[in-house]
PDB file of C-alpha atoms in Angstrom:
ATOM      1  CA  MET L 134      -6.017   3.741  -8.780  1.00  0.00           C
ATOM      2  CA  SER L 135      -3.417   0.952  -8.492  1.00  0.00           C
ATOM      3  CA  LEU L 136      -1.652  -1.236  -6.049  1.00  0.00           C
ATOM      4  CA  SER L 137       1.623  -2.742  -6.914  1.00  0.00           C
ATOM      5  CA  ASP L 138       2.975  -6.706  -6.864  1.00  0.00           C
ATOM      6  CA  ALA L 139       5.309  -7.735  -4.312  1.00  0.00           C
ATOM      7  CA  SER L 140       7.447 -10.678  -2.355  1.00  0.00           C
ATOM      8  CA  SER L 141       8.576 -11.521   0.914  1.00  0.00           C
ATOM      9  CA  GLN L 142      10.734 -14.723   1.942  1.00  0.00           C
ATOM     10  CA  GLY L 143      10.550 -15.667   5.487  1.00  0.00           C
ATOM     11  CA  THR L 144       9.419 -12.654   7.744  1.00  0.00           C
ATOM     12  CA  ALA L 145      11.759  -9.919   5.630  1.00  0.00           C
ATOM     13  CA  THR L 146       9.320  -6.844   5.132  1.00  0.00           C
ATOM     14  CA  ALA L 147       8.067  -5.715   1.632  1.00  0.00           C
ATOM     15  CA  ASN L 148       7.193  -2.533   0.147  1.00  0.00           C
ATOM     16  CA  MET L 149       3.632  -1.656  -2.395  1.00  0.00           C
ATOM     17  CA  THR L 150       2.984   1.339  -3.897  1.00  0.00           C
ATOM     18  CA  VAL L 151      -0.152   3.130  -4.335  1.00  0.00           C
ATOM     19  CA  SER L 152      -0.366   4.602  -7.690  1.00  0.00           C
ATOM     20  CA  LEU L 153      -2.424   6.758  -9.718  1.00  0.00           C
ATOM     21  CA  ASP L 154      -2.918   6.915 -14.024  1.00  0.00           C
ATOM     22  CA  SER L 155      -4.802  10.027 -14.283  1.00  0.00           C
ATOM     23  CA  THR L 156      -5.476  12.663 -17.348  1.00  0.00           C
ATOM     24  CA  ALA L 157      -6.467  15.499 -15.099  1.00  0.00           C
ATOM     25  CA  PRO L 158      -4.781  17.505 -11.746  1.00  0.00           C
ATOM     26  CA  THR L 159      -5.905  15.718  -8.878  1.00  0.00           C
ATOM     27  CA  GLN L 160      -6.694  17.541  -5.953  1.00  0.00           C
ATOM     28  CA  GLY L 161      -6.796  14.632  -2.882  1.00  0.00           C
ATOM     29  CA  TYR L 162      -7.702  11.142  -2.936  1.00  0.00           C
ATOM     30  CA  VAL L 163      -9.060   8.212  -0.681  1.00  0.00           C
ATOM     31  CA  ALA L 164      -7.921   4.781  -0.530  1.00  0.00           C
ATOM     32  CA  ALA L 165      -9.295   2.071   1.586  1.00  0.00           C
ATOM     33  CA  VAL L 166      -7.409  -1.229   1.301  1.00  0.00           C
ATOM     34  CA  ALA L 167      -8.126  -4.728   2.735  1.00  0.00           C
ATOM     35  CA  PHE L 168      -5.962  -7.737   3.086  1.00  0.00           C
ATOM     36  CA  ASP L 169      -6.017 -11.289   5.039  1.00  0.00           C
ATOM     37  CA  GLY L 170      -4.556  -9.931   8.278  1.00  0.00           C
ATOM     38  CA  SER L 171      -4.082 -13.357   9.409  1.00  0.00           C
ATOM     39  CA  VAL L 172      -0.600 -13.852   7.402  1.00  0.00           C
ATOM     40  CA  CYS L 173       0.647 -10.142   7.341  1.00  0.00           C
ATOM     41  CA  ALA L 174       0.286  -6.504   8.817  1.00  0.00           C
ATOM     42  CA  VAL L 175       1.078  -3.490   7.522  1.00  0.00           C
ATOM     43  CA  SER L 176       3.543  -1.562   9.795  1.00  0.00           C
ATOM     44  CA  ASP L 177       3.845   1.638   7.665  1.00  0.00           C
ATOM     45  CA  VAL L 178       1.689   3.875   5.165  1.00  0.00           C
ATOM     46  CA  SER L 179       3.777   6.976   4.192  1.00  0.00           C
ATOM     47  CA  ALA L 180       3.362   9.669   1.090  1.00  0.00           C
ATOM     48  CA  GLY L 181       4.728   8.722  -2.201  1.00  0.00           C
ATOM     49  CA  THR L 182       6.694  11.056  -4.253  1.00  0.00           C
ATOM     50  CA  ALA L 183       3.673  12.167  -6.118  1.00  0.00           C
ATOM     51  CA  THR L 184       1.959  13.464  -2.940  1.00  0.00           C
ATOM     52  CA  THR L 185       4.898  14.745  -1.601  1.00  0.00           C
ATOM     53  CA  SER L 186       6.202  16.840  -4.585  1.00  0.00           C
ATOM     54  CA  ALA L 187       2.788  18.351  -4.883  1.00  0.00           C
ATOM     55  CA  GLY L 188       3.052  19.764  -1.526  1.00  0.00           C
ATOM     56  CA  ALA L 189       0.164  17.856   0.193  1.00  0.00           C
ATOM     57  CA  GLU L 190      -0.890  19.876   3.084  1.00  0.00           C
ATOM     58  CA  LEU L 191      -2.911  17.039   4.688  1.00  0.00           C
ATOM     59  CA  PHE L 192      -1.928  12.917   4.679  1.00  0.00           C
ATOM     60  CA  VAL L 193      -3.514  10.934   7.138  1.00  0.00           C
ATOM     61  CA  SER L 194      -3.122   7.150   7.102  1.00  0.00           C
ATOM     62  CA  GLU L 195      -4.586   4.543   9.370  1.00  0.00           C
ATOM     63  CA  ILE L 196      -3.703   0.988   9.763  1.00  0.00           C
ATOM     64  CA  PHE L 197      -6.192  -1.716  10.666  1.00  0.00           C
ATOM     65  CA  ASP L 198      -5.861  -5.534  11.672  1.00  0.00           C
ATOM     66  CA  ASN L 199      -7.074  -6.558   7.802  1.00  0.00           C
ATOM     67  CA  GLY L 200      -6.558  -3.535   5.926  1.00  0.00           C
ATOM     68  CA  PHE L 201      -5.260   0.246   6.085  1.00  0.00           C
ATOM     69  CA  THR L 202      -6.877   3.953   4.824  1.00  0.00           C
ATOM     70  CA  ILE L 203      -5.019   7.254   3.556  1.00  0.00           C
ATOM     71  CA  GLY L 204      -6.819  10.304   3.456  1.00  0.00           C
ATOM     72  CA  CYS L 205      -5.093  13.152   1.739  1.00  0.00           C
ATOM     73  CA  VAL L 206      -5.688  16.643   0.735  1.00  0.00           C
ATOM     74  CA  ILE L 207      -3.028  18.396  -1.326  1.00  0.00           C
ATOM     75  CA  ASP L 208      -4.179  21.969  -0.707  1.00  0.00           C
ATOM     76  CA  SER L 209      -6.373  22.029   2.695  1.00  0.00           C
ATOM     77  CA  SER L 210      -4.822  25.568   4.058  1.00  0.00           C
ATOM     78  CA  SER L 211      -5.196  28.887   3.516  1.00  0.00           C
ATOM     79  CA  PRO L 212      -3.814  30.435   1.650  1.00  0.00           C
ATOM     80  CA  PHE L 213      -5.422  27.882  -0.934  1.00  0.00           C
ATOM     81  CA  ASP L 214      -2.705  28.328  -4.199  1.00  0.00           C
ATOM     82  CA  GLY L 215      -4.102  25.675  -6.019  1.00  0.00           C
ATOM     83  CA  GLN L 216      -1.801  23.126  -5.818  1.00  0.00           C
ATOM     84  CA  THR L 217      -2.368  19.390  -7.423  1.00  0.00           C
ATOM     85  CA  ILE L 218      -0.670  16.127  -8.446  1.00  0.00           C
ATOM     86  CA  SER L 219      -0.326  17.048 -11.901  1.00  0.00           C
ATOM     87  CA  PRO L 220      -1.871  14.181 -14.497  1.00  0.00           C
ATOM     88  CA  GLY L 221       0.616  11.467 -15.871  1.00  0.00           C
ATOM     89  CA  SER L 222       1.132   7.523 -15.350  1.00  0.00           C
ATOM     90  CA  GLY L 223       2.095   5.608 -12.299  1.00  0.00           C
ATOM     91  CA  LEU L 224       1.961   8.897 -10.307  1.00  0.00           C
ATOM     92  CA  ASN L 225       3.322   6.983  -6.882  1.00  0.00           C
ATOM     93  CA  LEU L 226       0.869   8.229  -4.402  1.00  0.00           C
ATOM     94  CA  ALA L 227       1.907   5.964  -1.074  1.00  0.00           C
ATOM     95  CA  THR L 228       4.249   3.259  -0.351  1.00  0.00           C
ATOM     96  CA  ILE L 229       3.094   0.840   1.878  1.00  0.00           C
ATOM     97  CA  GLU L 230       5.806  -1.411   4.512  1.00  0.00           C
ATOM     98  CA  ILE L 231       4.252  -5.083   4.917  1.00  0.00           C
ATOM     99  CA  THR L 232       5.623  -7.680   7.358  1.00  0.00           C
ATOM    100  CA  PRO L 233       4.606 -11.130   7.338  1.00  0.00           C
ATOM    101  CA  THR L 234       3.463 -12.501  10.447  1.00  0.00           C
ATOM    102  CA  THR L 235       3.679 -16.310   9.491  1.00  0.00           C
ATOM    103  CA  LEU L 236       6.212 -18.416   7.657  1.00  0.00           C
ATOM    104  CA  VAL L 237       4.793 -20.371   5.132  1.00  0.00           C
ATOM    105  CA  ASP L 238       5.538 -23.656   3.858  1.00  0.00           C
ATOM    106  CA  ALA L 239       4.667 -23.125   0.184  1.00  0.00           C
ATOM    107  CA  ASP L 240       4.627 -19.715  -1.716  1.00  0.00           C
ATOM    108  CA  THR L 241       1.764 -18.346  -0.812  1.00  0.00           C
ATOM    109  CA  ASP L 242      -0.622 -15.242  -2.225  1.00  0.00           C
ATOM    110  CA  VAL L 243      -2.156 -12.734  -0.361  1.00  0.00           C
ATOM    111  CA  ALA L 244      -4.706 -10.192  -1.778  1.00  0.00           C
ATOM    112  CA  PHE L 245      -4.771  -6.418  -0.945  1.00  0.00           C
ATOM    113  CA  SER L 246      -7.619  -5.111  -2.502  1.00  0.00           C
ATOM    114  CA  PHE L 247      -9.480  -1.662  -2.919  1.00  0.00           C
ATOM    115  CA  SER L 248     -12.614  -2.190  -0.177  1.00  0.00           C
ATOM    116  CA  ASP L 249     -15.500   0.868  -0.553  1.00  0.00           C
ATOM    117  CA  GLY L 250     -17.814   0.835   2.525  1.00  0.00           C
ATOM    118  CA  THR L 251     -15.453  -1.569   4.887  1.00  0.00           C
ATOM    119  CA  LEU L 252     -12.344  -0.043   6.789  1.00  0.00           C
ATOM    120  CA  ASN L 253     -12.696   3.068   9.044  1.00  0.00           C
ATOM    121  CA  ASN L 254     -15.179   4.701  11.205  1.00  0.00           C
ATOM    122  CA  PRO L 255     -17.409   6.227   9.224  1.00  0.00           C
ATOM    123  CA  PRO L 256     -16.325   3.368   6.323  1.00  0.00           C
ATOM    124  CA  LEU L 257     -14.763   5.193   3.370  1.00  0.00           C
ATOM    125  CA  ASP L 258     -15.214   4.541  -0.250  1.00  0.00           C
ATOM    126  CA  ASN L 259     -12.102   4.869  -2.562  1.00  0.00           C
ATOM    127  CA  ILE L 260     -11.738   8.167  -4.464  1.00  0.00           C
ATOM    128  CA  ILE L 261     -10.259  11.027  -6.180  1.00  0.00           C
ATOM    129  CA  VAL L 262     -10.882  14.315  -6.622  1.00  0.00           C
ATOM    130  CA  GLN L 263     -10.464  16.137  -9.770  1.00  0.00           C
ATOM    131  CA  ASP L 264     -12.332  19.635 -10.648  1.00  0.00           C
ATOM    132  CA  GLY L 265     -13.444  19.751  -6.848  1.00  0.00           C
ATOM    133  CA  LEU L 266     -15.398  16.365  -7.883  1.00  0.00           C
ATOM    134  CA  SER L 267     -15.218  13.451  -5.961  1.00  0.00           C
ATOM    135  CA  ILE L 268     -15.008  10.560  -8.425  1.00  0.00           C
ATOM    136  CA  GLY L 269     -15.579   6.677  -7.284  1.00  0.00           C
ATOM    137  CA  ALA L 270     -15.721   3.580  -8.696  1.00  0.00           C
ATOM    138  CA  GLY L 271     -19.649   4.466  -9.333  1.00  0.00           C
ATOM    139  CA  GLU L 272     -18.314   7.254 -11.434  1.00  0.00           C
ATOM    140  CA  GLY L 273     -15.347   5.189 -13.367  1.00  0.00           C
ATOM    141  CA  LEU L 274     -12.340   5.438 -11.195  1.00  0.00           C
ATOM    142  CA  GLY L 275     -10.931   2.204 -12.210  1.00  0.00           C
ATOM    143  CA  LEU L 276      -9.467   0.698  -9.090  1.00  0.00           C
ATOM    144  CA  SER L 277      -6.838  -2.379  -9.414  1.00  0.00           C
ATOM    145  CA  GLY L 278      -5.539  -4.383  -6.346  1.00  0.00           C
ATOM    146  CA  GLY L 279      -2.261  -5.956  -6.123  1.00  0.00           C
ATOM    147  CA  THR L 280      -0.764  -9.313  -4.870  1.00  0.00           C
ATOM    148  CA  LEU L 281       1.881  -9.804  -2.115  1.00  0.00           C
ATOM    149  CA  THR L 282       3.530 -13.202  -2.883  1.00  0.00           C
ATOM    150  CA  LEU L 283       5.132 -15.057   0.774  1.00  0.00           C
ATOM    151  CA  LEU L 284       7.527 -17.321  -0.154  1.00  0.00           C
ATOM    152  CA  GLU L 285       9.095 -19.844   1.193  1.00  0.00           C
ATOM    153  CA  PRO L 286      11.867 -19.404   3.885  1.00  0.00           C
ATOM    154  CA  PRO L 287      14.768 -21.640   2.647  1.00  0.00           C
ATOM    155  CA  PRO L 288      15.484 -24.703   4.734  1.00  0.00           C
ATOM    156  CA  ALA L 289      15.831 -24.084   8.280  1.00  0.00           C
ATOM    157  CA  THR L 290      18.053 -26.995   9.288  1.00  0.00           C
ATOM    158  CA  MET L 291      21.761 -27.508   8.364  1.00  0.00           C
ATOM    159  CA  ILE L 292      23.909 -30.375   8.074  1.00  0.00           C
ATOM    160  CA  VAL L 293      27.642 -30.879   8.811  1.00  0.00           C
ATOM    161  CA  GLU L 294      29.011 -34.088   7.089  1.00  0.00           C
ATOM    162  CA  SER L 295      32.088 -35.796   8.879  1.00  0.00           C
ATOM    163  CA  SER L 296      35.537 -35.276   7.756  1.00  0.00           C
ATOM    164  CA  SER L 297      39.149 -35.634   9.337  1.00  0.00           C
ATOM    165  CA  ALA L 298      42.430 -33.495   8.929  1.00  0.00           C
ATOM    166  CA  PRO L 299      45.857 -34.631  10.044  1.00  0.00           C
ATOM    167  CA  ALA L 300      46.340 -33.106  13.545  1.00  0.00           C
ATOM    168  CA  ASP L 301      49.878 -31.599  12.628  1.00  0.00           C
TER     169      ASP L 301
END
């Protein structure tokens, strides 16, 4: 599971994606991501194209001051038809909308890192579910964080030089 990189200038929103590379059908997932909440905030977490095209029946997200969590079960309601996220590479599980909360005076990188056991109550671990088994970092799930680069905004001052023109 991985997070994309993104950049934002000033206080413009930016989008990052949670994606999955998988060789087996995926029945669900949990993502728990931490970041520095003093410089940016997550304003929305929405299901990605792989999640929606699989017909996910349960998608729950929670946003915190310093992170967010996602819980998704593809086939959670009767009748259990066995739908899954098909194997593939770069599967878009979720889209994250981020808003910088401060202006920076130099380009600044903010790490977005998968974080087991620190977010939510009870705390969640990052997992995917395949063949009915939860696979986390201890079972070989690779987790690759992303970076939001906050770019210095353009100068906030304007200079008008003096000029003259004929009155007629």
